[in-house]
CSV table of C-alpha atoms in Angstrom, one decimal:
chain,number,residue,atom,x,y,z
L,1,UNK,CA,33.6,-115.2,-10.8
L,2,UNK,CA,32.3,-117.4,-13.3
L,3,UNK,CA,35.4,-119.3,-15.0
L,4,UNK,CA,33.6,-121.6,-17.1
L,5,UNK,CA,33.7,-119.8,-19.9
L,6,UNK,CA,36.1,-120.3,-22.8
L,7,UNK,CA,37.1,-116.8,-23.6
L,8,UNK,CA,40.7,-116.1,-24.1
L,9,UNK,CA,41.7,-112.5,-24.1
L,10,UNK,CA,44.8,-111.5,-25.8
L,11,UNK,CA,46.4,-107.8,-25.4
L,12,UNK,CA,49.4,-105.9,-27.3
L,13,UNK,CA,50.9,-102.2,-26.5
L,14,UNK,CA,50.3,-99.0,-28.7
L,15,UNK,CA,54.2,-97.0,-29.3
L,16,UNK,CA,56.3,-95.8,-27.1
L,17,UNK,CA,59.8,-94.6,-27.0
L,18,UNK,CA,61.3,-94.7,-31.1
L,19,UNK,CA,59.3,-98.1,-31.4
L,20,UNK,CA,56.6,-96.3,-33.7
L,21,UNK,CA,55.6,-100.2,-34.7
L,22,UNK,CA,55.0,-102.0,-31.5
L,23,UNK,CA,55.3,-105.4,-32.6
L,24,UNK,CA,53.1,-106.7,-29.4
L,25,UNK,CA,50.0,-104.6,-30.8
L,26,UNK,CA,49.4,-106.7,-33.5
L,27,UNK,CA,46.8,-108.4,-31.5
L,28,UNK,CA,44.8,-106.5,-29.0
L,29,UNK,CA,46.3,-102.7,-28.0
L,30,UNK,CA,46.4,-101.2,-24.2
L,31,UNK,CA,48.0,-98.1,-23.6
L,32,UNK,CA,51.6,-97.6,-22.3
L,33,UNK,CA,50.0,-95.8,-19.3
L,34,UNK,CA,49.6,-97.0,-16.4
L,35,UNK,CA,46.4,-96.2,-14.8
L,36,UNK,CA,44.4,-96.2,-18.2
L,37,UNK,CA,46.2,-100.0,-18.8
L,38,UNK,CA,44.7,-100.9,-15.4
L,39,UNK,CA,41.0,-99.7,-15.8
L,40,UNK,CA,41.1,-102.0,-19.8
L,41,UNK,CA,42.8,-104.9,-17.8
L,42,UNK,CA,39.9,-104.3,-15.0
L,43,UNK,CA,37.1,-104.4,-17.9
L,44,UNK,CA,38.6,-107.3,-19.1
L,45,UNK,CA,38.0,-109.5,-15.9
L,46,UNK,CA,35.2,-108.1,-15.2
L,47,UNK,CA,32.9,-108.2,-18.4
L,48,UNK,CA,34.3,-110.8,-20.4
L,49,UNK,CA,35.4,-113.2,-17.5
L,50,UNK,CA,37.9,-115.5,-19.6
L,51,UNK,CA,39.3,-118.3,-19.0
L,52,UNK,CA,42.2,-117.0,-19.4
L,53,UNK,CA,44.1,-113.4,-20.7
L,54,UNK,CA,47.5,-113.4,-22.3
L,55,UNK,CA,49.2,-110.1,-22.3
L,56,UNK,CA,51.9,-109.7,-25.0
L,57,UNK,CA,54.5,-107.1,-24.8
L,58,UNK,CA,57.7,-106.0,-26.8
L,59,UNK,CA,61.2,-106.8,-25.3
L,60,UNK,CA,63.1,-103.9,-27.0
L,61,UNK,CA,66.6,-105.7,-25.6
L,62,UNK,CA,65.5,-108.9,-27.1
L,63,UNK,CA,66.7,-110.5,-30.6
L,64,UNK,CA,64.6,-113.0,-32.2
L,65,UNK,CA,63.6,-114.3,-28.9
L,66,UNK,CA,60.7,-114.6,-27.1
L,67,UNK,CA,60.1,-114.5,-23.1
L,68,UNK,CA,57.5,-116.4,-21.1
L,69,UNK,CA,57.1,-114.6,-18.1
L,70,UNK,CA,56.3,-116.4,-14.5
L,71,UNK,CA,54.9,-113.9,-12.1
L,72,UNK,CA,54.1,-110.0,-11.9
L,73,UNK,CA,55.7,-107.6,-9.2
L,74,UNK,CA,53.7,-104.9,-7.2
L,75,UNK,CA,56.1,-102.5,-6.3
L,76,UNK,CA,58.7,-100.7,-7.9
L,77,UNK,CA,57.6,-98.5,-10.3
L,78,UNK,CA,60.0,-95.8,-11.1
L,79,UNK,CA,59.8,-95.1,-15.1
L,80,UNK,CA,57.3,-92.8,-16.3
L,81,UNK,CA,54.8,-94.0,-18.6
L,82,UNK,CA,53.9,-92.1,-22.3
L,83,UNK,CA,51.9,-89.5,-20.4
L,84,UNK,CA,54.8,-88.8,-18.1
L,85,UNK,CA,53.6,-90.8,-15.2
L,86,UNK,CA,54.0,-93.3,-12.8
L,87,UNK,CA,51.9,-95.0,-10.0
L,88,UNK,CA,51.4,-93.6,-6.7
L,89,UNK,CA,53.9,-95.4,-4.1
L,90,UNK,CA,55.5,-97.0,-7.3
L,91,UNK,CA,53.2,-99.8,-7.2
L,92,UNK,CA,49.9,-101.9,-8.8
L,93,UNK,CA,47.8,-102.5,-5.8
L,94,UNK,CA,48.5,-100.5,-2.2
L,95,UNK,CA,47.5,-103.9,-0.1
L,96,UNK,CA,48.6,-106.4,-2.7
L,97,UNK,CA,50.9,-109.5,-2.4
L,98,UNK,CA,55.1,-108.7,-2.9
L,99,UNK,CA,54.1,-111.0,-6.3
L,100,UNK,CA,52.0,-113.2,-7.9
L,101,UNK,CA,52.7,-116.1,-9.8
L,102,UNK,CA,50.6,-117.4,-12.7
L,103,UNK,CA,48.7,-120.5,-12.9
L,104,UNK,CA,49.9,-121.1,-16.0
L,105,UNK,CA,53.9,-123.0,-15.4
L,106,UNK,CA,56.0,-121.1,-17.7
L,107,UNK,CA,58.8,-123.6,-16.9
L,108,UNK,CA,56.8,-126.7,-17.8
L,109,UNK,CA,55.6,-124.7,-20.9
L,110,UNK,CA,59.1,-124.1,-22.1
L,111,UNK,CA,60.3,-127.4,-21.8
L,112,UNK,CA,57.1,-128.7,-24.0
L,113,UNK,CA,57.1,-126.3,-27.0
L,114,UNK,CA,59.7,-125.2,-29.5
L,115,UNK,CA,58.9,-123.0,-32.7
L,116,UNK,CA,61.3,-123.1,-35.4
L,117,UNK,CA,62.8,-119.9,-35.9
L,118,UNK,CA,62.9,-118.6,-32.9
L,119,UNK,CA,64.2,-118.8,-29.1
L,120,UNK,CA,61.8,-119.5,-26.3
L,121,UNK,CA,63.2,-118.6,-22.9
L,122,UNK,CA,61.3,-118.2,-19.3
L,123,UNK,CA,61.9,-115.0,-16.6
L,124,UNK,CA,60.5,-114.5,-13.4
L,125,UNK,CA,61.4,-110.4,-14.0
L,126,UNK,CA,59.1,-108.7,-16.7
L,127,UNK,CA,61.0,-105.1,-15.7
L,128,UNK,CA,58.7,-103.0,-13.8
L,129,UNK,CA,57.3,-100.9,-16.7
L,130,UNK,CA,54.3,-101.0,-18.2
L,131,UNK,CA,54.4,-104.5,-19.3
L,132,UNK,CA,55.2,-106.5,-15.3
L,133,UNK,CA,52.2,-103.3,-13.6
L,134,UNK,CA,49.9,-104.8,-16.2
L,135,UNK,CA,50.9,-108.4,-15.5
L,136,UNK,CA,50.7,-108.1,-12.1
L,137,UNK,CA,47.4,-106.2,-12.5
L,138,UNK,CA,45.6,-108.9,-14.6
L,139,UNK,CA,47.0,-111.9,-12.1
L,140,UNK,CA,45.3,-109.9,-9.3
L,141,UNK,CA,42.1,-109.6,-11.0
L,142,UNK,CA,42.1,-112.9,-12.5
L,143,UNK,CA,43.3,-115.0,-9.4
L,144,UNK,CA,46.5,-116.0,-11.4
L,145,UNK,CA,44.9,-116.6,-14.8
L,146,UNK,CA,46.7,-114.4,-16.7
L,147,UNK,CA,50.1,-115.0,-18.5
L,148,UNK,CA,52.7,-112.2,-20.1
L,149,UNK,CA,54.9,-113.2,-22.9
L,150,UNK,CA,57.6,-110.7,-24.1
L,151,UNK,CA,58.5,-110.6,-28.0
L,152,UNK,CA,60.6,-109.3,-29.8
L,153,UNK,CA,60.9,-106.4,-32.1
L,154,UNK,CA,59.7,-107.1,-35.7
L,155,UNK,CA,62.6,-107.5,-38.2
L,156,UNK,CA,63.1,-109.5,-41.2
L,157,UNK,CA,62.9,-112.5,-39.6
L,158,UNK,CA,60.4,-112.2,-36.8
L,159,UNK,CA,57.4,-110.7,-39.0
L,160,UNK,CA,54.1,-110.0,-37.0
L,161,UNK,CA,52.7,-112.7,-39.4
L,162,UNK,CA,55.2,-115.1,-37.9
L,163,UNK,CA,54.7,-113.7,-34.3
L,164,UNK,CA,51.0,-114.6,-34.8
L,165,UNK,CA,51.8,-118.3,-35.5
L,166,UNK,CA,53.7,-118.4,-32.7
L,167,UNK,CA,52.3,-117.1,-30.4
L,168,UNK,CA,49.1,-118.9,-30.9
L,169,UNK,CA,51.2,-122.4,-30.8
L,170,UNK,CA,52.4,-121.1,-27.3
L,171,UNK,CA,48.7,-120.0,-25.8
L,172,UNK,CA,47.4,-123.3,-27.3
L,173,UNK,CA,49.7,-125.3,-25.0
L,174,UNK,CA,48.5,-122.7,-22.0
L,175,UNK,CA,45.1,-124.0,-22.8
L,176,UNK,CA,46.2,-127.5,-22.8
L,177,UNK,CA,47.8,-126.7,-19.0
L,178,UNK,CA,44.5,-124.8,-18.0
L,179,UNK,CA,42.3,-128.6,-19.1
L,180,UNK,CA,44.5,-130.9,-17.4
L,181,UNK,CA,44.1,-128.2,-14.3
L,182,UNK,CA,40.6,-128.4,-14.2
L,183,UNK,CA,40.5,-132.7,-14.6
């Protein structure tokens, strides 16, 4: 696979549960289904070949703070998704690794940004819904080069205009890890 290229690929969910606004959807929507979110995150590596994709999600239990997420899990997969399903064996890839971390240090990132207004934090846990299967799905694909952040729901503070700014002050610095990687 060609990773030249410069392409960043950045993915939201659609609704689900009484979130009829997911605030992660403001950028690029997958569905909260498992198998369909696989075959978009598949296409993704596959035809456009970026550099890099950042999946954002919406951490219903978090409050005006936002989660950079260190690795994706394979297995354990209990909660049905929007159609009323859930992956065969409970998990992403039936010969896959436990985990797999990103490339990107979600650590190191955290210590190097702040963005007024809002907490940054860092997990290696992203649940095992929707949001860690398709994590763990793009960092298999993408030989690590994918990242998840979690945000938080919109509210009168953290508007999806404000979420934008952020977010693209926090994949900038991801970019500036993914240089210094490849000097």
């Amino acid at each position: 696979m060609d990773s030249n290229s410069s392409t960043v690929v950045v993915t939201g969910f659609g609704p689900f549960r009484q979130y009829l606004v997911n605030s992660s959807w403001e950028a690029v929507k997958l569905p909260v289904v498992y198998q369909k979110a696989k075959e978009q995150v598949f296409k993704i590596w596959t035809t456009l070949q970026p550099l890099l994709t950042v999946h954002v999600g919406l951490a219903s239990s978090a409050k005006a703070l936002i989660i950079l997420e260190q690795c994706g899990k394979n297995k354990g997969y209990q909660e049905r998704d929007a159609c009323g399903f859930h992956p065969e064996g409970a998990c992403c890839m039936v010969d896959g690794p436990e985990k797999i971390e990103s490339t990107i240090n979600m650590k190191t990132l955290w210590k190097n940004i702040s963005v007024e207004g809002i907490d940054i934090t860092f997990s290696r846990d992203a649940g095992r819904y929707i949001c860690d299967y398709t994590y763990y799905t793009s960092l298999y694909y993408g030989n690590g080069r994918a990242a998840f952040i979690h945000v938080p729901p919109l509210s009168r503070s953290v508007t999806a205009d404000f979420l934008g700014k952020a977010l693209q002050t926090i994949i900038l610095e991801m970019l500036k890890q993914c240089a210094e990687e490849r000097e």
